[in-house]
mmCIF file of C-alpha atoms in Angstrom:
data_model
loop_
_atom_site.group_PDB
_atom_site.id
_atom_site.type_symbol
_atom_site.label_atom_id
_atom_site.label_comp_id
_atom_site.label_asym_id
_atom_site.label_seq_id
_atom_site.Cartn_x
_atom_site.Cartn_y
_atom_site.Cartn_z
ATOM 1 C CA UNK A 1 -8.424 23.661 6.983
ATOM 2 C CA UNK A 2 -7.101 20.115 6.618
ATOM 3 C CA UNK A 3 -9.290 17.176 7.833
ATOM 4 C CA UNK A 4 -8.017 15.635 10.794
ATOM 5 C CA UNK A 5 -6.298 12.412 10.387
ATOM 6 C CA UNK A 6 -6.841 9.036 12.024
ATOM 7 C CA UNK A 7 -4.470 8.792 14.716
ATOM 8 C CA UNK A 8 -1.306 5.715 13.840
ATOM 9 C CA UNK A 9 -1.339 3.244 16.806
ATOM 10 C CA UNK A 10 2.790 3.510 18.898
ATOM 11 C CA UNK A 11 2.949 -0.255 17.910
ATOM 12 C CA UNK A 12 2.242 -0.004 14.285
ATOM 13 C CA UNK A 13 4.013 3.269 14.030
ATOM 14 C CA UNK A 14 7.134 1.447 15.642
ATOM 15 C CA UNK A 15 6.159 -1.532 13.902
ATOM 16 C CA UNK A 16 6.815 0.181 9.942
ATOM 17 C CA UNK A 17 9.912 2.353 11.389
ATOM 18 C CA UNK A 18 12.071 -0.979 12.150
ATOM 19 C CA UNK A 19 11.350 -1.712 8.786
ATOM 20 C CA UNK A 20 11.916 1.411 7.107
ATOM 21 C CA UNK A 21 15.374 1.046 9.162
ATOM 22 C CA UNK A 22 15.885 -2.322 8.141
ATOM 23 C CA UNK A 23 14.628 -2.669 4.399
ATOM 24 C CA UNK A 24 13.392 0.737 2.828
ATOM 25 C CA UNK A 25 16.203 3.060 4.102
ATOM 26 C CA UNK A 26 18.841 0.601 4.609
ATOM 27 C CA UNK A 27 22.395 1.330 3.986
ATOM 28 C CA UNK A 28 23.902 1.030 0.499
ATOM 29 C CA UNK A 29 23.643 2.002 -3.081
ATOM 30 C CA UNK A 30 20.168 1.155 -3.985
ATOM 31 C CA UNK A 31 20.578 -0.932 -7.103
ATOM 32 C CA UNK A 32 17.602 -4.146 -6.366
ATOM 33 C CA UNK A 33 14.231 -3.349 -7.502
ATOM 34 C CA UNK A 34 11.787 -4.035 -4.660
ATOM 35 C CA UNK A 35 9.855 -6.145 -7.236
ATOM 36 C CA UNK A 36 12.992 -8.147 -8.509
ATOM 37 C CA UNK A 37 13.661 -9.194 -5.013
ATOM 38 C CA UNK A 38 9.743 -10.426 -4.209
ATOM 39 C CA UNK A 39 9.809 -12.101 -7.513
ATOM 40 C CA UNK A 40 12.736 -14.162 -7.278
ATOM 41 C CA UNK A 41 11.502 -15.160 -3.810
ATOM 42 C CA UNK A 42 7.845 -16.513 -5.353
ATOM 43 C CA UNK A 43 9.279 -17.668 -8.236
ATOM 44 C CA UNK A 44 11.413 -20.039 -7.090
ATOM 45 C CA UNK A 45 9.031 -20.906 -3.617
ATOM 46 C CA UNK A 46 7.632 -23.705 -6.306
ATOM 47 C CA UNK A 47 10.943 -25.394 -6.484
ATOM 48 C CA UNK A 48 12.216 -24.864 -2.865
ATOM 49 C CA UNK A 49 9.226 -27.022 -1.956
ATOM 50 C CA UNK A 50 9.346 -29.389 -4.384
ATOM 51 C CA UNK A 51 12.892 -30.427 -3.499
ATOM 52 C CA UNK A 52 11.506 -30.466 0.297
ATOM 53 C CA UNK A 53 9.496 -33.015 -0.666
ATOM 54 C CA UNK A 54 12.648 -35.447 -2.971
ATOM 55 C CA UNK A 55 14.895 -34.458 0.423
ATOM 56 C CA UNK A 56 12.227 -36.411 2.920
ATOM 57 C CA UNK A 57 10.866 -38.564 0.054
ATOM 58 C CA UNK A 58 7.451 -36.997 1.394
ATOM 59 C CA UNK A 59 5.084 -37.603 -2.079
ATOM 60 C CA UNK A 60 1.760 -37.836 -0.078
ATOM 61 C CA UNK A 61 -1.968 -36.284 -1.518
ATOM 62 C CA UNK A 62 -1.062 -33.318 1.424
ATOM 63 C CA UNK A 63 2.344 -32.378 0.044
ATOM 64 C CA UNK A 64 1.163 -31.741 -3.483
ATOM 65 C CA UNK A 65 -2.156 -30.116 -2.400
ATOM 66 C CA UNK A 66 0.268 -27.783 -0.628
ATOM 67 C CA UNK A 67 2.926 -27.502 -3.424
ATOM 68 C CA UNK A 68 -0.101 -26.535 -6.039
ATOM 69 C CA UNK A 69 -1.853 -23.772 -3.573
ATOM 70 C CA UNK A 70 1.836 -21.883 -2.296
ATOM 71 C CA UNK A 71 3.913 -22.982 -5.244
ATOM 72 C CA UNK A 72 1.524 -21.803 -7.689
ATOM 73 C CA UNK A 73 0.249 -18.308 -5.843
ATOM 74 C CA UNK A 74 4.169 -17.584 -6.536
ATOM 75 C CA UNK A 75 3.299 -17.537 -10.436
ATOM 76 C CA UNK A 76 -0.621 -15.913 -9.740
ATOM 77 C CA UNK A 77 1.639 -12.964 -8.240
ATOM 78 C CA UNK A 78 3.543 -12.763 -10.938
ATOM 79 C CA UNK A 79 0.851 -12.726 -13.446
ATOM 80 C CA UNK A 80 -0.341 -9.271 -11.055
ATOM 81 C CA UNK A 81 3.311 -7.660 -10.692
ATOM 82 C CA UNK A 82 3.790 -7.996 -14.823
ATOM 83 C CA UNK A 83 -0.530 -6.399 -15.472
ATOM 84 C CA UNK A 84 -0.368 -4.032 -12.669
ATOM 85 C CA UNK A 85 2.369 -3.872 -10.368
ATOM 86 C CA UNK A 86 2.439 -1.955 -7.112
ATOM 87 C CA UNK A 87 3.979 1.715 -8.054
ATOM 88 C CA UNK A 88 5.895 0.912 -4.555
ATOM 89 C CA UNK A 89 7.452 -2.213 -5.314
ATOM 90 C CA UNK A 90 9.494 -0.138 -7.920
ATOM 91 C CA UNK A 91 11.549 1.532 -5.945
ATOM 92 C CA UNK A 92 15.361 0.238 -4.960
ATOM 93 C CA UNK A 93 16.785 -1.129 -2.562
ATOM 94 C CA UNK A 94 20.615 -2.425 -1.566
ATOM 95 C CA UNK A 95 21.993 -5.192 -1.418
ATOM 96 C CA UNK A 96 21.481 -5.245 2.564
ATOM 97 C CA UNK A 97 18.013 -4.125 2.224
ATOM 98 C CA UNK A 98 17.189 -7.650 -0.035
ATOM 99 C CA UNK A 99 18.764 -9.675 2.524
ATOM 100 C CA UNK A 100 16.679 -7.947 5.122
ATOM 101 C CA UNK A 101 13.464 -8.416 3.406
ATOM 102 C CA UNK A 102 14.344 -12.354 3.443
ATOM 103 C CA UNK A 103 15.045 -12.037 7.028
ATOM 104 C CA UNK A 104 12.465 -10.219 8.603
ATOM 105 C CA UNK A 105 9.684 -10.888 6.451
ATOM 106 C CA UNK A 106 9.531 -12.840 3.435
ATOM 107 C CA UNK A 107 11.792 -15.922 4.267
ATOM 108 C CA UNK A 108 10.127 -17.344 6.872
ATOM 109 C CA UNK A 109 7.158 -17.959 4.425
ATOM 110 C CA UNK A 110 9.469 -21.211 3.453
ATOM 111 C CA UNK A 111 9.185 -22.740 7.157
ATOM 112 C CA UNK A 112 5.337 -23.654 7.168
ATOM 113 C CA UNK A 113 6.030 -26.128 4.177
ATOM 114 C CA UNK A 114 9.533 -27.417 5.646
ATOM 115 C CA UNK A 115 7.164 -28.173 8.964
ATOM 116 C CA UNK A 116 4.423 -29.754 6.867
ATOM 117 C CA UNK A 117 6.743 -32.127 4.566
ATOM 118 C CA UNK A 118 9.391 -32.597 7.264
ATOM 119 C CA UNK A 119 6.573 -34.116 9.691
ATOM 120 C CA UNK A 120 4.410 -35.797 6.991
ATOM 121 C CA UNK A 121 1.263 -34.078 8.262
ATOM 122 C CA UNK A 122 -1.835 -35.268 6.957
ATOM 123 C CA UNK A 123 -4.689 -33.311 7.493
ATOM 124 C CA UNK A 124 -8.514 -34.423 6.992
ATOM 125 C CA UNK A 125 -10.589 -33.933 4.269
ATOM 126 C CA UNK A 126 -12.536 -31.234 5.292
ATOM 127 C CA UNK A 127 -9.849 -29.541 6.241
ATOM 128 C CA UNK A 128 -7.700 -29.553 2.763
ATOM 129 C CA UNK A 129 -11.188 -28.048 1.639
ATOM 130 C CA UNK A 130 -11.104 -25.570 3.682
ATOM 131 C CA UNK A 131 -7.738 -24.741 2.841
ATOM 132 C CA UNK A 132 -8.291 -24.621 -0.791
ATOM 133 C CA UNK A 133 -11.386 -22.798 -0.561
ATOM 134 C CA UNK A 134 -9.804 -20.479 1.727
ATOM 135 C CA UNK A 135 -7.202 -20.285 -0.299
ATOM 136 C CA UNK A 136 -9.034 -19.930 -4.086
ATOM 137 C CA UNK A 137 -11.052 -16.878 -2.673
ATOM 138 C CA UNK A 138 -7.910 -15.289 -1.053
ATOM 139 C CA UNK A 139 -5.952 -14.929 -4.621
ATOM 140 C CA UNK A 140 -9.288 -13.634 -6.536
ATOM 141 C CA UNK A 141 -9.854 -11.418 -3.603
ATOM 142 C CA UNK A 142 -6.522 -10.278 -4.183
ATOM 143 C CA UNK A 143 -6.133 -9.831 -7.539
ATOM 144 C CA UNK A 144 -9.792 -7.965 -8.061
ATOM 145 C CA UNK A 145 -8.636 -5.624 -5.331
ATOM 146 C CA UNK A 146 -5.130 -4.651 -6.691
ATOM 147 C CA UNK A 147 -6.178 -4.388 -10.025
ATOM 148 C CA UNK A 148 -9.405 -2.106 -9.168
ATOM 149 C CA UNK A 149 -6.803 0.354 -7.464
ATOM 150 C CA UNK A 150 -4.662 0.080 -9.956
ATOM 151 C CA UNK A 151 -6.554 1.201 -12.940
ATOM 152 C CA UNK A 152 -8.793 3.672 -11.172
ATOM 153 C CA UNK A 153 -5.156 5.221 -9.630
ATOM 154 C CA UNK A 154 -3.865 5.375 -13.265
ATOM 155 C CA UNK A 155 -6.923 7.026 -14.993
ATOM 156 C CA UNK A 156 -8.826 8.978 -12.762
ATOM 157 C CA UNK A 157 -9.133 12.836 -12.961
ATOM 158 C CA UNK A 158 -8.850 13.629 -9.541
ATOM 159 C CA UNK A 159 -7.282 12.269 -5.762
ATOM 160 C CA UNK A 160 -10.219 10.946 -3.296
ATOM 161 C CA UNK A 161 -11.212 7.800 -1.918
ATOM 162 C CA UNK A 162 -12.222 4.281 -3.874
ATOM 163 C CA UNK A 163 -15.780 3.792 -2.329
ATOM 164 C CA UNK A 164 -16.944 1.272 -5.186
ATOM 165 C CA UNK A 165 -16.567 -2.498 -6.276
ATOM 166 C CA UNK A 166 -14.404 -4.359 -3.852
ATOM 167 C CA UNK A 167 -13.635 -1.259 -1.798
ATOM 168 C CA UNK A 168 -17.301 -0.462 -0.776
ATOM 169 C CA UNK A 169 -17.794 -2.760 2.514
ATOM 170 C CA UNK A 170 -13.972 -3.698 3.264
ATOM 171 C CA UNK A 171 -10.937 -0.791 2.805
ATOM 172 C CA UNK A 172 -8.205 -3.182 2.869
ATOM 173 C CA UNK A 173 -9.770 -6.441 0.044
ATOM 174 C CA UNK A 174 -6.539 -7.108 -1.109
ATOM 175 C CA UNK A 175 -5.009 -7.516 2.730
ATOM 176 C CA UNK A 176 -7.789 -9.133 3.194
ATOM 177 C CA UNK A 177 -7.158 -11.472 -0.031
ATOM 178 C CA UNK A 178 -3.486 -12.340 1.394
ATOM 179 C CA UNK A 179 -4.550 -13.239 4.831
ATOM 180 C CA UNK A 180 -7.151 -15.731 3.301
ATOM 181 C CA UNK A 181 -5.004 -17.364 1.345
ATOM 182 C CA UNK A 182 -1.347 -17.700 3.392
ATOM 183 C CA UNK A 183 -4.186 -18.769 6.177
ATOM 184 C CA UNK A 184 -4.558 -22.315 4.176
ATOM 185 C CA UNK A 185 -0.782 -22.351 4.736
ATOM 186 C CA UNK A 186 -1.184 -23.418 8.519
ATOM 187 C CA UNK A 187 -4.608 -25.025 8.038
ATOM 188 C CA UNK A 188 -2.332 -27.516 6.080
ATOM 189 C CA UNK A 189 0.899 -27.465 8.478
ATOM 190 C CA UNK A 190 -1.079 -28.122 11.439
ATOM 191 C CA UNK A 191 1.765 -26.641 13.515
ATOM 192 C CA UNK A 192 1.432 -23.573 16.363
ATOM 193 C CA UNK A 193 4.746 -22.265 14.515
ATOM 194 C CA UNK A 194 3.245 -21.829 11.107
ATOM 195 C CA UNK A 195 0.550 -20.056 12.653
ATOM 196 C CA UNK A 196 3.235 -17.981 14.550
ATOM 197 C CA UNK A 197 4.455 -16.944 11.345
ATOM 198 C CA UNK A 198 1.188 -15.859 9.920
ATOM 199 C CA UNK A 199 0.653 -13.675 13.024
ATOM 200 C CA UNK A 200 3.781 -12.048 12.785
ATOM 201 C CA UNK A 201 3.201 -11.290 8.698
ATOM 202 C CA UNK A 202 -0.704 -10.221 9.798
ATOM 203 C CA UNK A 203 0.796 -7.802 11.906
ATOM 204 C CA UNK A 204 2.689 -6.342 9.712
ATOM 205 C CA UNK A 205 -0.338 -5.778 7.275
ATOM 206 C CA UNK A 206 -2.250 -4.415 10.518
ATOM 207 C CA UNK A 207 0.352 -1.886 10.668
ATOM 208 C CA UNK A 208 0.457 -1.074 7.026
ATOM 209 C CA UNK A 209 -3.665 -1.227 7.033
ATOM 210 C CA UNK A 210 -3.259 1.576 9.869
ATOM 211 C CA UNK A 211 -0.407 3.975 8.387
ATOM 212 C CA UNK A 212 -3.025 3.925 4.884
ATOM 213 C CA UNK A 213 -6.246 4.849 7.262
ATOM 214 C CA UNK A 214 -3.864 7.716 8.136
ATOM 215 C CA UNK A 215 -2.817 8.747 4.334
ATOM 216 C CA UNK A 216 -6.456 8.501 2.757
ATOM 217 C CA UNK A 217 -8.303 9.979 5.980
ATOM 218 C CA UNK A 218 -7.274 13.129 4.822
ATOM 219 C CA UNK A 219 -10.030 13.317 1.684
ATOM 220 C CA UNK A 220 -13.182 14.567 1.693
ATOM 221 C CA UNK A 221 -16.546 11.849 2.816
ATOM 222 C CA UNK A 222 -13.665 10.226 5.005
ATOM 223 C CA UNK A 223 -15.961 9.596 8.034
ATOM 224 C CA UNK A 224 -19.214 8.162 5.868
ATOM 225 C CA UNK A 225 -16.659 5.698 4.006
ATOM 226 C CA UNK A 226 -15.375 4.288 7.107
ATOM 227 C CA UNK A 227 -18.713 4.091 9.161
ATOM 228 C CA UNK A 228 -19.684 1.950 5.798
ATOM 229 C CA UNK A 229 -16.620 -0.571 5.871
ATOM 230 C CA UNK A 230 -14.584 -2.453 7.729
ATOM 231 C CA UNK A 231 -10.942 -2.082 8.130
ATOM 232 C CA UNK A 232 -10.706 -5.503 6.882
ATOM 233 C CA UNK A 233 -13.487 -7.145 7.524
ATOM 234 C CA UNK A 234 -16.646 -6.325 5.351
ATOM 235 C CA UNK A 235 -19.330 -6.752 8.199
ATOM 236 C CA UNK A 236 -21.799 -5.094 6.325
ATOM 237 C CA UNK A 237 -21.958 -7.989 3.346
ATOM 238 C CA UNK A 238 -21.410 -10.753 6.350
ATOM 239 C CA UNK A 239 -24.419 -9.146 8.200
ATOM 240 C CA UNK A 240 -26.683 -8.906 5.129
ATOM 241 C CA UNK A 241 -26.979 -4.667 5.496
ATOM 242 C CA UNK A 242 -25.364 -4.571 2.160
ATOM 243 C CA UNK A 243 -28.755 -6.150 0.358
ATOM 244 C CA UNK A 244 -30.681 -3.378 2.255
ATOM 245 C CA UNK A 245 -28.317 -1.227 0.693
ATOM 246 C CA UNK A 246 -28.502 -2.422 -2.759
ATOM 247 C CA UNK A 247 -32.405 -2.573 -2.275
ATOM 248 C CA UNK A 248 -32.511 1.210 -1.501
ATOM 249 C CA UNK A 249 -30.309 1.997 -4.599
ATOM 250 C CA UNK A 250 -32.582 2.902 -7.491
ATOM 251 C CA UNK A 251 -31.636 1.105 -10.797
ATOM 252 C CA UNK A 252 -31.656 4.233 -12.843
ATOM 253 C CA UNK A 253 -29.691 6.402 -10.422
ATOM 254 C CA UNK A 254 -26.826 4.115 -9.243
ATOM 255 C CA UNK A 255 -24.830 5.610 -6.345
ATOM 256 C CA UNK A 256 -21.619 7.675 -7.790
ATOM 257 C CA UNK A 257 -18.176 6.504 -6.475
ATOM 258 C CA UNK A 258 -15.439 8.532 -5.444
ATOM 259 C CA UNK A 259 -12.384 7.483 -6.713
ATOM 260 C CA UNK A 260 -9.446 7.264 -4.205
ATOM 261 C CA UNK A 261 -5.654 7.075 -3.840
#
């Protein structure tokens, strides 16, 4: 008998079928690679802010702090896509489908920078900190987390959950990687629209965060995996239950992991 599965919120189920209508199933020959598509767009993110900053002869500390964090995350991606890439990002798309992506989700990453150059927005000290620090521990996050699933996806023996390394206290890391970092986006902006923008794209990662509760809900130890994490959040490290955990765990008998999908 299968294990029930959790349950997909209407919003986020609505949510991923506009965009499997709009991007994954739109109409046309599907030629684009996802990945060719997302890779032009963070390559060249570097450039499209640079010549931001030569159009409004904006040169200040903030504008290069921002150019280095979301110029250069373009080129940390790419570093990921070429060492592990995403089995999903793949598969083609049209031609329609690539102009969709820009329009409904990945273009209006290039208005937080236009607001922070165009209105020579300096934020304080401790805030251009923060948003580095943010920022720093957003792309390791990230990284560690895709390239964990990747590897254990590509040599494990058999399907189940990933219960170990970045995965034990938080089921979504790398969500939760992206969200730190694009968060020093706005820090930096200063403006209600960039933070408009990154609650539209966290959304969308809600939803997606959802639909893969759904998917890996159906192995076996489901319900003690997600009593032990967080959806995103990994309350048990915050909290300090994960050293009680670590202090129960005999050295010679270290817990097993499960390996997941």
């Amino acid at each position: 008998m299968e294990q029930q599965r959790e349950p997909i919120p209407g919003w986020a189920r609505a949510f991923l079928a506009l965009v499997d209508k709009l991007i994954w199933n739109a109409p046309g020959k599907p030629r684009i690679r996802v990945a060719w598509a997302v890779d032009f767009h963070k390559i060249f993110t570097l450039f499209i802010i640079y010549a931001m900053m030569n159009y409004y002869d904006n040169f200040t500390t903030t504008a290069w702090v921002y150019l280095g964090l979301h110029g250069i995350y373009g080129y940390c991606w790419l570093i990921k896509d070429f060492g592990f890439r995403d089995h999903q990002f793949n598969d083609r798309i049209s031609l329609l489908a690539s102009i969709n992506l820009y329009v409904f989700l990945i273009g209006w990453y290039w208005i937080t920078p236009w607001l922070l150059i165009s209105g020579f927005i300096e934020p304080s000290g401790p805030v251009v900190f923060a948003a580095i620090a943010i920022h720093t521990l957003g792309v390791v996050t990230m990284m560690a987390a895709d390239g964990q699933r990747h590897w254990i996806l590509k040599y494990r023996q058999q399907p189940g959950l990933i219960t170990d390394g970045v995965y034990r206290y938080t089921r979504n890391p790398n969500y939760l990687g992206e969200l730190m970092l694009y968060a020093a986006y706005p820090m930096l902006a200063q403006h209600w629209i960039a933070w408009a923008i990154y609650a539209y794209m966290a959304s969308y990662f809600l939803a997606r965060m959802k639909n893969k509760d759904h998917a890996i809900s159906r192995h076996p130890g489901w319900q003690e995996y997600k009593q032990q994490t967080g959806l995103l959040i990994p309350w048990r490290l915050l909290t300090g239950a994960a050293i009680a955990d670590r202090l129960k765990q005999s050295p010679s008998h270290p817990e097993a992991s499960i390996n997941a999908k």
